[in-house]
Each structure stands twice: as C-alpha cells, then as structure tokens.
Amino acid sequence: MEVSEVFEKVKGLFVEELGIDSEKITMDAKLEEDLEIDSLGIVEVVMAFEDEFEIEIDDEELADVGTVGQAVNLLQSKL
Amino acid sequence: MTKQRVVVTGLGTINPLGNNVSDTWQNLINGVSGIDYISLFDASNLPVTFAGEVKNFDANEYMGKQNARKLDRSGQLSIFAAEEAIKDAGFNINEPLGDDFGIIFGTGIGGIGATENAVRVYDERGSSRISPLAITQLMPNSSTGQVAIKYGIRGPSLTITTACAASANAIGEAKRMIEQNIVSKVLVGGTESGTTSMTIGAFAQIKALSKQNDEPKKACKPFDKNRDGFVMAEGSTVLILESEESAKRRNANIHGYVSGYGSSTDAHHITAPSEGGEGAVRAMKDAIADADIESKSIDYINAHGTSTPANDLNETLAIKSLFGDDAYNVKISSTKSMTGHLLGGGGAFEAMATILSIKNGKIPPTINLENPDEDCDLNYTPTKYVEKKLNIAMSNSFGFGGHNAVLIFNAE
C-alpha cells in the first residue's frame, strides 16, 4: 500500500472515529498538540488502526510515534 | 464566623419538558407531559416501551464530536445544564470559576449506558476491543469531573449516589459547605440517563415501572387510584448555590433561599419505604428544624410522588404524621407526573421547580390525577396549576437504599 493511500485511510479514521476536523490532519500534525488526542485517545487510535488494517501494534512500537506521518510510516511498514 | 445564609443565583436544565429553564417552567405550569414512546433505541422487546427522553439534543453539534464521544449521555447533559446555570448566575463560561467554587453532583447510576455498551463489546469482541473511554464515561463521578474541567471549578468536589435522593442530598451538602464558610459558591447538579435497554428492563423486573404502554402520556399518575409504577426519565439540572453575602456583594440575581435540609435513612428495606414513611418523617422534621420554622408555615410541598403504589401512600402517611390536621391545608404536587422519574437527577430538578413555584406564585399541577385514591386524600393540585403566594416550600426526595433527603426553600 502506498504512503498516500495509508494516509487517506488514517485521515478517514481520525475524522469518522474520533471526530477530528479533517483540515487539521496533515503528515506533520502532532497527535497530542495539534489534534488534541490525549493518552486515552491514543489507545483508541491504535484500536482503530488494528481493526482497519488487521494488524497488531505493540506498545513499544508506539514509543516513537508523535505525528500523523510517523503513524503512517509505522503502519506502512507493517502491511 | 457566623453561619452564612445560602441563596440560589443560577439555574439550568435539560429534561423531557425542555432544554432550558423558561420552556421547562411553561410546560410545568401548562401541565404538559414529557413522556412518549422511546426513540433512542429499539424498545420493542421491552415490557415498557415509553420514557421521558430529552428531545432535540445533538451532543455532536453542541460540543463537537471529539468532546461528545468522551462522555456518556448523562455527562453530556450535565455540561449543557451547567452552561445555562453558570450564565444565569452572571459568570462568564469562558473564565475558570476558580478555587472558591465547589462542585457536587448527584446521580443514581452514573454512566449506565456506557456500561451497557462496554459489556456488549466485551461479549462480542473480547477485552482488547473495549473502548479506552469506557471507564471515564461510566464512572459515577464523571459529570463532577468533566463539568469541573470544562468550567474550571477547583474547590472541593463530591459525587453523591443515594439513588433517587442523590441530587437533593447534593444540594443539602452544598448548603452546609457554604454555611461553614468552606467556599462561597457551589455548582450543584443532578444527572441521569438511564433510559437504556438493560436498565429499563431491570427496573421493570422489580415491578417499579408503569406498564401502561397504550397511553404513555397518561401513565404517570401520582396519588391516583390506578397508578402502577414510575416512568423512567433522563435529564440534568444544575443550580448555583452561593452565600447571601457573596451574591449581594456582586449584585447577583437571587432566585430564592435554601433554608432547610434534613436527611435520614430508613434502615428497613432496600426498596420499600419504612412503615408509614417513618424515615421520611424524620428527614422532614430535621429540615424544618434546620430552617428554624414550624411545619404549618410550609405553603407547598413538591412531593417525591413517583406514581408507585408504595411511595405515594407512604409519603401521604408521612405528611399526615408530621402535619397533623394541617396536612389537609398544605398544597402538594408531583412534577414527576410530567417529567417522569429523573432518578438521581430528580432532586435538583424538583428543587428548581420548587424555587420557581415560589418565585412565580404558581403551583404546578399533578397531571393525570383523575381518580382519587381514598388512602391518598390530601390536596395534590390535580390536573391544573394553582396561583398562590408562596413564602416557604419543601421538596421531598427518597431513594432505593432507604435514603431520604428533604429541602426547604424560602422566598426571602
């Protein structure tokens, strides 16, 4: 799957599942500061990714994920 | 320090009769029923298919989906009602209310809808799919915490869960907090949204609910011979309580005075009232003593009046026991005949209704009271409102568990 395709799916999840304004969602957007996703929200995001992409994400893999772009890259590497 | 007098400077509500104080009051006086067939979920498999639902409320539109989804409906309603009350009290909702502001919410069953949803997910998909928001939605103190965050309330906080007496207890405890100079202002609320499938099913199992499915608006008939149970309802009501000193210093509009609070426990049975309403009598006596008045000076009683056979009979006996011959002179009504039973949100709603009754000199009716019960023979203001100058009024709230909370309000 292309990076752009993964990004569009992630964007769709953020809008549909979390109710985030689609204009805010860019590759550079910071999950906590820009999108106001708190620690509980991160758990939801991971669950949504796991369901959408049929993968499993470990806590350790999340340690370096702070932006939408980093999340997209992590997901693409697992597909 | 002298004991502070406690006033009400703000009111806000969302309930089956209206999404603000003004519409709610008009409907209370006009004898409108807020009960109808359940629309929030498919209730066709339940023995009871009607309830008092909040109408025309879209939480996503009101607070944005990103915020709305973090809250159970009971919490969404609390945030909404709190906004109206805070504005009504003359505070700016965009500035933190600060350290000299306490918060107490009463609720019977907290985020029970969120609990039901989480259990469904667990059963269908396992523990790894339970929403990380489930706990913060379902915990009974969710409204207390979320309203405090939203409006920057940083004084003492409590959540009271004495079932259907919860938010009456909340008002009483807030009164004490202010009297004792702990804080000068307290946001007090009651909230409930138990109009959900398992909860209605469970209340129906203990034969607490009316099953008059053919005529929902007529089902709740407190003190009527044909009453057969209460009607489940949802909503939130918020009051701003304040020391008289603080209210006058900032020139706030005073709706009325919270002058008496009494509470007691039946220690008898987990759902049935004690014989002759003995526990209720003790709470009423304590409230009257706290208000430093005599029972005969009470002009109006906003009854607990649930429309269950046991409550309405025992509340009547309790009033007779306390008032003696004067019982036949005091005006009584049950606003639950119109709202249904707001459970833990009932005490705050009925406190608001009582304060507005005093302020407007009008007693809301007990609708659907068309066939008097010979054992319930007091003046319950049947079907139509009554105009009467009111100086002092009492509001009763009783809960499963044997909890009794009674409040007294004064015009001045």
PDB file of C-alpha atoms in Angstrom, chain B residues 74-305:
ATOM      1  CA  SER B  74     -25.572  11.686  31.393  1.00  0.00           C
ATOM      2  CA  GLY B  75     -22.336  13.700  31.276  1.00  0.00           C
ATOM      3  CA  GLN B  76     -23.239  15.495  28.058  1.00  0.00           C
ATOM      4  CA  LEU B  77     -26.499  16.642  29.652  1.00  0.00           C
ATOM      5  CA  SER B  78     -24.585  17.860  32.739  1.00  0.00           C
ATOM      6  CA  ILE B  79     -22.242  20.042  30.680  1.00  0.00           C
ATOM      7  CA  PHE B  80     -25.254  21.504  28.864  1.00  0.00           C
ATOM      8  CA  ALA B  81     -27.294  22.275  32.001  1.00  0.00           C
ATOM      9  CA  ALA B  82     -24.239  23.693  33.781  1.00  0.00           C
ATOM     10  CA  GLU B  83     -23.681  26.220  30.983  1.00  0.00           C
ATOM     11  CA  GLU B  84     -27.160  27.706  31.402  1.00  0.00           C
ATOM     12  CA  ALA B  85     -26.837  27.843  35.206  1.00  0.00           C
ATOM     13  CA  ILE B  86     -23.400  29.481  35.140  1.00  0.00           C
ATOM     14  CA  LYS B  87     -24.578  32.120  32.655  1.00  0.00           C
ATOM     15  CA  ASP B  88     -27.776  32.668  34.650  1.00  0.00           C
ATOM     16  CA  ALA B  89     -25.682  33.322  37.761  1.00  0.00           C
ATOM     17  CA  GLY B  90     -23.816  36.027  35.861  1.00  0.00           C
ATOM     18  CA  PHE B  91     -20.488  34.252  35.412  1.00  0.00           C
ATOM     19  CA  ASN B  92     -18.501  34.021  32.207  1.00  0.00           C
ATOM     20  CA  ILE B  93     -18.371  30.438  30.925  1.00  0.00           C
ATOM     21  CA  ASN B  94     -15.012  31.108  29.292  1.00  0.00           C
ATOM     22  CA  GLU B  95     -13.260  32.071  32.521  1.00  0.00           C
ATOM     23  CA  PRO B  96     -12.356  29.472  35.179  1.00  0.00           C
ATOM     24  CA  LEU B  97     -14.727  29.666  38.154  1.00  0.00           C
ATOM     25  CA  GLY B  98     -11.741  29.126  40.442  1.00  0.00           C
ATOM     26  CA  ASP B  99     -10.827  27.887  43.915  1.00  0.00           C
ATOM     27  CA  ASP B 100     -13.730  29.455  45.834  1.00  0.00           C
ATOM     28  CA  PHE B 101     -16.216  27.343  43.869  1.00  0.00           C
ATOM     29  CA  GLY B 102     -17.180  23.813  44.926  1.00  0.00           C
ATOM     30  CA  ILE B 103     -18.981  21.197  42.857  1.00  0.00           C
ATOM     31  CA  ILE B 104     -21.327  18.401  43.891  1.00  0.00           C
ATOM     32  CA  PHE B 105     -23.240  16.169  41.505  1.00  0.00           C
ATOM     33  CA  GLY B 106     -25.846  13.610  42.396  1.00  0.00           C
ATOM     34  CA  THR B 107     -26.597  10.621  40.199  1.00  0.00           C
ATOM     35  CA  GLY B 108     -28.253   7.286  40.743  1.00  0.00           C
ATOM     36  CA  ILE B 109     -26.491   5.091  38.224  1.00  0.00           C
ATOM     37  CA  GLY B 110     -23.882   7.303  36.527  1.00  0.00           C
ATOM     38  CA  GLY B 111     -22.914   6.322  33.003  1.00  0.00           C
ATOM     39  CA  ILE B 112     -25.021   3.193  32.891  1.00  0.00           C
ATOM     40  CA  GLY B 113     -25.464   3.494  29.110  1.00  0.00           C
ATOM     41  CA  ALA B 114     -21.682   3.393  28.661  1.00  0.00           C
ATOM     42  CA  THR B 115     -21.529   0.356  30.942  1.00  0.00           C
ATOM     43  CA  GLU B 116     -24.127  -1.438  28.843  1.00  0.00           C
ATOM     44  CA  ASN B 117     -22.234  -0.631  25.640  1.00  0.00           C
ATOM     45  CA  ALA B 118     -18.882  -1.778  27.023  1.00  0.00           C
ATOM     46  CA  VAL B 119     -20.339  -5.099  28.173  1.00  0.00           C
ATOM     47  CA  ARG B 120     -21.814  -5.642  24.715  1.00  0.00           C
ATOM     48  CA  VAL B 121     -18.420  -5.040  23.085  1.00  0.00           C
ATOM     49  CA  TYR B 122     -16.693  -7.326  25.587  1.00  0.00           C
ATOM     50  CA  ASP B 123     -19.162 -10.139  24.935  1.00  0.00           C
ATOM     51  CA  GLU B 124     -18.983  -9.796  21.157  1.00  0.00           C
ATOM     52  CA  ARG B 125     -15.301  -8.958  20.591  1.00  0.00           C
ATOM     53  CA  GLY B 126     -13.359  -9.574  23.804  1.00  0.00           C
ATOM     54  CA  SER B 127     -11.499  -7.382  26.277  1.00  0.00           C
ATOM     55  CA  SER B 128      -8.993  -5.962  23.770  1.00  0.00           C
ATOM     56  CA  ARG B 129     -11.801  -4.128  21.951  1.00  0.00           C
ATOM     57  CA  ILE B 130     -13.325  -2.355  24.993  1.00  0.00           C
ATOM     58  CA  SER B 131     -13.143   1.392  24.447  1.00  0.00           C
ATOM     59  CA  PRO B 132     -10.445   3.156  26.476  1.00  0.00           C
ATOM     60  CA  LEU B 133     -13.102   5.788  27.121  1.00  0.00           C
ATOM     61  CA  ALA B 134     -15.441   3.297  28.812  1.00  0.00           C
ATOM     62  CA  ILE B 135     -14.206   3.829  32.372  1.00  0.00           C
ATOM     63  CA  THR B 136     -14.256   7.619  32.254  1.00  0.00           C
ATOM     64  CA  GLN B 137     -17.721   7.547  30.693  1.00  0.00           C
ATOM     65  CA  LEU B 138     -19.262   5.098  33.125  1.00  0.00           C
ATOM     66  CA  MET B 139     -17.799   6.163  36.485  1.00  0.00           C
ATOM     67  CA  PRO B 140     -20.499   7.847  38.602  1.00  0.00           C
ATOM     68  CA  ASN B 141     -18.274  10.882  39.266  1.00  0.00           C
ATOM     69  CA  SER B 142     -17.800  11.512  35.536  1.00  0.00           C
ATOM     70  CA  SER B 143     -20.133  14.534  35.465  1.00  0.00           C
ATOM     71  CA  THR B 144     -18.452  16.047  38.522  1.00  0.00           C
ATOM     72  CA  GLY B 145     -15.003  15.768  36.963  1.00  0.00           C
ATOM     73  CA  GLN B 146     -15.986  16.766  33.445  1.00  0.00           C
ATOM     74  CA  VAL B 147     -18.052  19.798  34.489  1.00  0.00           C
ATOM     75  CA  ALA B 148     -15.218  20.895  36.792  1.00  0.00           C
ATOM     76  CA  ILE B 149     -12.721  20.626  33.922  1.00  0.00           C
ATOM     77  CA  LYS B 150     -14.977  22.406  31.444  1.00  0.00           C
ATOM     78  CA  TYR B 151     -15.731  25.375  33.704  1.00  0.00           C
ATOM     79  CA  GLY B 152     -12.576  25.493  35.844  1.00  0.00           C
ATOM     80  CA  ILE B 153     -14.139  24.638  39.214  1.00  0.00           C
ATOM     81  CA  ARG B 154     -11.259  23.981  41.625  1.00  0.00           C
ATOM     82  CA  GLY B 155     -12.791  23.973  45.125  1.00  0.00           C
ATOM     83  CA  PRO B 156     -13.973  20.841  46.971  1.00  0.00           C
ATOM     84  CA  SER B 157     -15.859  18.227  44.969  1.00  0.00           C
ATOM     85  CA  LEU B 158     -18.185  15.365  45.818  1.00  0.00           C
ATOM     86  CA  THR B 159     -20.374  12.902  43.964  1.00  0.00           C
ATOM     87  CA  ILE B 160     -23.407  11.630  45.811  1.00  0.00           C
ATOM     88  CA  THR B 161     -25.099   8.373  44.846  1.00  0.00           C
ATOM     89  CA  THR B 162     -28.085   7.977  47.138  1.00  0.00           C
ATOM     90  CA  ALA B 163     -30.265   6.772  44.259  1.00  0.00           C
ATOM     91  CA  CYS B 164     -33.320   8.992  43.746  1.00  0.00           C
ATOM     92  CA  ALA B 165     -32.377  11.240  46.655  1.00  0.00           C
ATOM     93  CA  ALA B 166     -28.892  11.910  45.244  1.00  0.00           C
ATOM     94  CA  SER B 167     -29.156  15.451  43.943  1.00  0.00           C
ATOM     95  CA  ALA B 168     -31.354  16.577  46.847  1.00  0.00           C
ATOM     96  CA  ASN B 169     -28.572  15.367  49.139  1.00  0.00           C
ATOM     97  CA  ALA B 170     -26.129  17.204  46.868  1.00  0.00           C
ATOM     98  CA  ILE B 171     -27.967  20.492  47.409  1.00  0.00           C
ATOM     99  CA  GLY B 172     -28.117  19.895  51.152  1.00  0.00           C
ATOM    100  CA  GLU B 173     -24.422  19.119  51.419  1.00  0.00           C
ATOM    101  CA  ALA B 174     -23.596  22.179  49.296  1.00  0.00           C
ATOM    102  CA  LYS B 175     -25.708  24.288  51.644  1.00  0.00           C
ATOM    103  CA  ARG B 176     -23.595  23.057  54.554  1.00  0.00           C
ATOM    104  CA  MET B 177     -20.362  23.723  52.672  1.00  0.00           C
ATOM    105  CA  ILE B 178     -21.380  27.356  52.203  1.00  0.00           C
ATOM    106  CA  GLU B 179     -22.787  27.774  55.716  1.00  0.00           C
ATOM    107  CA  GLN B 180     -19.491  26.594  57.130  1.00  0.00           C
ATOM    108  CA  ASN B 181     -17.552  29.107  55.011  1.00  0.00           C
ATOM    109  CA  ILE B 182     -15.637  26.381  53.188  1.00  0.00           C
ATOM    110  CA  VAL B 183     -16.414  28.065  49.870  1.00  0.00           C
ATOM    111  CA  SER B 184     -18.778  30.905  48.928  1.00  0.00           C
ATOM    112  CA  LYS B 185     -20.220  29.185  45.837  1.00  0.00           C
ATOM    113  CA  VAL B 186     -21.059  25.622  44.824  1.00  0.00           C
ATOM    114  CA  LEU B 187     -22.255  24.313  41.474  1.00  0.00           C
ATOM    115  CA  VAL B 188     -24.743  21.581  42.383  1.00  0.00           C
ATOM    116  CA  GLY B 189     -26.227  19.268  39.831  1.00  0.00           C
ATOM    117  CA  GLY B 190     -28.219  16.143  39.321  1.00  0.00           C
ATOM    118  CA  THR B 191     -27.941  13.990  36.250  1.00  0.00           C
ATOM    119  CA  GLU B 192     -29.241  10.727  34.896  1.00  0.00           C
ATOM    120  CA  SER B 193     -29.640   8.956  31.621  1.00  0.00           C
ATOM    121  CA  GLY B 194     -30.897   5.501  32.463  1.00  0.00           C
ATOM    122  CA  THR B 195     -33.339   5.402  29.584  1.00  0.00           C
ATOM    123  CA  THR B 196     -31.397   2.448  28.203  1.00  0.00           C
ATOM    124  CA  SER B 197     -32.449  -1.087  27.348  1.00  0.00           C
ATOM    125  CA  MET B 198     -30.937  -3.129  30.180  1.00  0.00           C
ATOM    126  CA  THR B 199     -31.787  -0.510  32.798  1.00  0.00           C
ATOM    127  CA  ILE B 200     -35.425  -0.188  31.812  1.00  0.00           C
ATOM    128  CA  GLY B 201     -35.644  -3.973  31.583  1.00  0.00           C
ATOM    129  CA  ALA B 202     -34.140  -4.351  35.051  1.00  0.00           C
ATOM    130  CA  PHE B 203     -36.412  -1.756  36.670  1.00  0.00           C
ATOM    131  CA  ALA B 204     -39.386  -3.452  35.006  1.00  0.00           C
ATOM    132  CA  GLN B 205     -38.300  -6.765  36.579  1.00  0.00           C
ATOM    133  CA  ILE B 206     -38.769  -5.362  40.064  1.00  0.00           C
ATOM    134  CA  LYS B 207     -42.219  -4.070  39.078  1.00  0.00           C
ATOM    135  CA  ALA B 208     -41.180  -0.465  39.727  1.00  0.00           C
ATOM    136  CA  LEU B 209     -42.262   0.824  36.299  1.00  0.00           C
ATOM    137  CA  SER B 210     -45.674   1.649  34.898  1.00  0.00           C
ATOM    138  CA  LYS B 211     -46.599  -0.717  32.073  1.00  0.00           C
ATOM    139  CA  GLN B 212     -49.347   1.426  30.573  1.00  0.00           C
ATOM    140  CA  ASN B 213     -47.847   1.163  27.091  1.00  0.00           C
ATOM    141  CA  ASP B 214     -51.069   2.158  25.357  1.00  0.00           C
ATOM    142  CA  GLU B 215     -51.081   5.721  26.728  1.00  0.00           C
ATOM    143  CA  PRO B 216     -47.561   6.913  27.654  1.00  0.00           C
ATOM    144  CA  LYS B 217     -48.563  10.488  28.480  1.00  0.00           C
ATOM    145  CA  LYS B 218     -51.183   9.220  30.924  1.00  0.00           C
ATOM    146  CA  ALA B 219     -49.043   6.525  32.528  1.00  0.00           C
ATOM    147  CA  CYS B 220     -47.511   8.572  35.319  1.00  0.00           C
ATOM    148  CA  LYS B 221     -50.377   9.376  37.700  1.00  0.00           C
ATOM    149  CA  PRO B 222     -49.060  10.056  41.199  1.00  0.00           C
ATOM    150  CA  PHE B 223     -51.584   9.583  44.036  1.00  0.00           C
ATOM    151  CA  ASP B 224     -54.204   8.273  41.568  1.00  0.00           C
ATOM    152  CA  LYS B 225     -56.069   5.073  42.378  1.00  0.00           C
ATOM    153  CA  ASN B 226     -54.853   3.488  39.122  1.00  0.00           C
ATOM    154  CA  ARG B 227     -51.154   4.321  39.473  1.00  0.00           C
ATOM    155  CA  ASP B 228     -48.976   1.320  38.665  1.00  0.00           C
ATOM    156  CA  GLY B 229     -45.351   2.489  38.807  1.00  0.00           C
ATOM    157  CA  PHE B 230     -42.960   5.245  37.828  1.00  0.00           C
ATOM    158  CA  VAL B 231     -41.855   6.292  34.349  1.00  0.00           C
ATOM    159  CA  MET B 232     -38.118   6.306  33.645  1.00  0.00           C
ATOM    160  CA  ALA B 233     -36.783   9.712  32.557  1.00  0.00           C
ATOM    161  CA  GLU B 234     -33.457  11.367  31.785  1.00  0.00           C
ATOM    162  CA  GLY B 235     -32.090  14.844  32.242  1.00  0.00           C
ATOM    163  CA  SER B 236     -29.786  17.130  34.144  1.00  0.00           C
ATOM    164  CA  THR B 237     -30.457  20.178  36.290  1.00  0.00           C
ATOM    165  CA  VAL B 238     -27.816  22.473  37.772  1.00  0.00           C
ATOM    166  CA  LEU B 239     -28.115  25.133  40.475  1.00  0.00           C
ATOM    167  CA  ILE B 240     -25.557  27.689  41.567  1.00  0.00           C
ATOM    168  CA  LEU B 241     -25.671  27.964  45.357  1.00  0.00           C
ATOM    169  CA  GLU B 242     -23.966  30.929  46.930  1.00  0.00           C
ATOM    170  CA  SER B 243     -23.632  32.692  50.253  1.00  0.00           C
ATOM    171  CA  GLU B 244     -26.038  35.602  50.521  1.00  0.00           C
ATOM    172  CA  GLU B 245     -23.046  37.785  51.301  1.00  0.00           C
ATOM    173  CA  SER B 246     -21.250  36.837  48.081  1.00  0.00           C
ATOM    174  CA  ALA B 247     -24.400  37.185  45.969  1.00  0.00           C
ATOM    175  CA  LYS B 248     -25.184  40.640  47.323  1.00  0.00           C
ATOM    176  CA  ARG B 249     -21.588  41.792  47.028  1.00  0.00           C
ATOM    177  CA  ARG B 250     -21.594  41.063  43.309  1.00  0.00           C
ATOM    178  CA  ASN B 251     -25.190  42.225  42.842  1.00  0.00           C
ATOM    179  CA  ALA B 252     -26.366  38.834  41.593  1.00  0.00           C
ATOM    180  CA  ASN B 253     -29.988  37.985  40.891  1.00  0.00           C
ATOM    181  CA  ILE B 254     -31.334  35.838  43.758  1.00  0.00           C
ATOM    182  CA  HIS B 255     -33.929  33.205  42.791  1.00  0.00           C
ATOM    183  CA  GLY B 256     -34.573  32.109  46.377  1.00  0.00           C
ATOM    184  CA  TYR B 257     -33.085  30.848  49.636  1.00  0.00           C
ATOM    185  CA  VAL B 258     -32.098  27.299  50.567  1.00  0.00           C
ATOM    186  CA  SER B 259     -33.182  27.416  54.181  1.00  0.00           C
ATOM    187  CA  GLY B 260     -33.520  23.832  55.393  1.00  0.00           C
ATOM    188  CA  TYR B 261     -32.019  20.400  54.819  1.00  0.00           C
ATOM    189  CA  GLY B 262     -32.780  17.141  56.532  1.00  0.00           C
ATOM    190  CA  SER B 263     -31.653  13.640  55.693  1.00  0.00           C
ATOM    191  CA  SER B 264     -32.271  10.232  57.187  1.00  0.00           C
ATOM    192  CA  THR B 265     -32.082   6.542  56.426  1.00  0.00           C
ATOM    193  CA  ASP B 266     -34.940   4.057  56.772  1.00  0.00           C
ATOM    194  CA  ALA B 267     -32.720   1.092  57.741  1.00  0.00           C
ATOM    195  CA  HIS B 268     -35.732  -1.022  56.816  1.00  0.00           C
ATOM    196  CA  HIS B 269     -35.731  -2.482  53.286  1.00  0.00           C
ATOM    197  CA  ILE B 270     -33.597  -1.842  50.206  1.00  0.00           C
ATOM    198  CA  THR B 271     -36.555  -0.726  48.046  1.00  0.00           C
ATOM    199  CA  ALA B 272     -39.728  -0.494  50.181  1.00  0.00           C
ATOM    200  CA  PRO B 273     -40.349   2.629  52.275  1.00  0.00           C
ATOM    201  CA  SER B 274     -40.499   2.173  56.038  1.00  0.00           C
ATOM    202  CA  GLU B 275     -43.909   1.768  57.660  1.00  0.00           C
ATOM    203  CA  GLY B 276     -45.949   4.968  57.386  1.00  0.00           C
ATOM    204  CA  GLY B 277     -42.971   6.762  55.859  1.00  0.00           C
ATOM    205  CA  GLU B 278     -41.275   6.878  59.269  1.00  0.00           C
ATOM    206  CA  GLY B 279     -37.829   7.616  57.774  1.00  0.00           C
ATOM    207  CA  ALA B 280     -39.274  10.361  55.575  1.00  0.00           C
ATOM    208  CA  VAL B 281     -40.915  11.975  58.614  1.00  0.00           C
ATOM    209  CA  ARG B 282     -37.567  12.182  60.398  1.00  0.00           C
ATOM    210  CA  ALA B 283     -35.941  13.848  57.375  1.00  0.00           C
ATOM    211  CA  MET B 284     -38.800  16.353  57.079  1.00  0.00           C
ATOM    212  CA  LYS B 285     -38.577  17.154  60.798  1.00  0.00           C
ATOM    213  CA  ASP B 286     -34.839  17.731  60.534  1.00  0.00           C
ATOM    214  CA  ALA B 287     -35.297  20.014  57.524  1.00  0.00           C
ATOM    215  CA  ILE B 288     -37.950  22.025  59.379  1.00  0.00           C
ATOM    216  CA  ALA B 289     -35.659  22.342  62.408  1.00  0.00           C
ATOM    217  CA  ASP B 290     -32.748  23.369  60.180  1.00  0.00           C
ATOM    218  CA  ALA B 291     -34.928  26.053  58.562  1.00  0.00           C
ATOM    219  CA  ASP B 292     -35.998  27.175  62.029  1.00  0.00           C
ATOM    220  CA  ILE B 293     -39.692  27.248  61.103  1.00  0.00           C
ATOM    221  CA  GLU B 294     -42.879  25.456  62.151  1.00  0.00           C
ATOM    222  CA  SER B 295     -44.444  22.855  59.872  1.00  0.00           C
ATOM    223  CA  LYS B 296     -47.633  24.906  59.490  1.00  0.00           C
ATOM    224  CA  SER B 297     -45.715  27.730  57.805  1.00  0.00           C
ATOM    225  CA  ILE B 298     -44.966  25.480  54.797  1.00  0.00           C
ATOM    226  CA  ASP B 299     -47.169  26.612  51.908  1.00  0.00           C
ATOM    227  CA  TYR B 300     -46.321  23.953  49.348  1.00  0.00           C
ATOM    228  CA  ILE B 301     -44.710  20.526  49.140  1.00  0.00           C
ATOM    229  CA  ASN B 302     -43.150  19.341  45.897  1.00  0.00           C
ATOM    230  CA  ALA B 303     -43.692  15.658  46.645  1.00  0.00           C
ATOM    231  CA  HIS B 304     -41.430  12.793  45.722  1.00  0.00           C
ATOM    232  CA  GLY B 305     -44.689  11.425  44.221  1.00  0.00           C
TER     233      GLY B 305
END
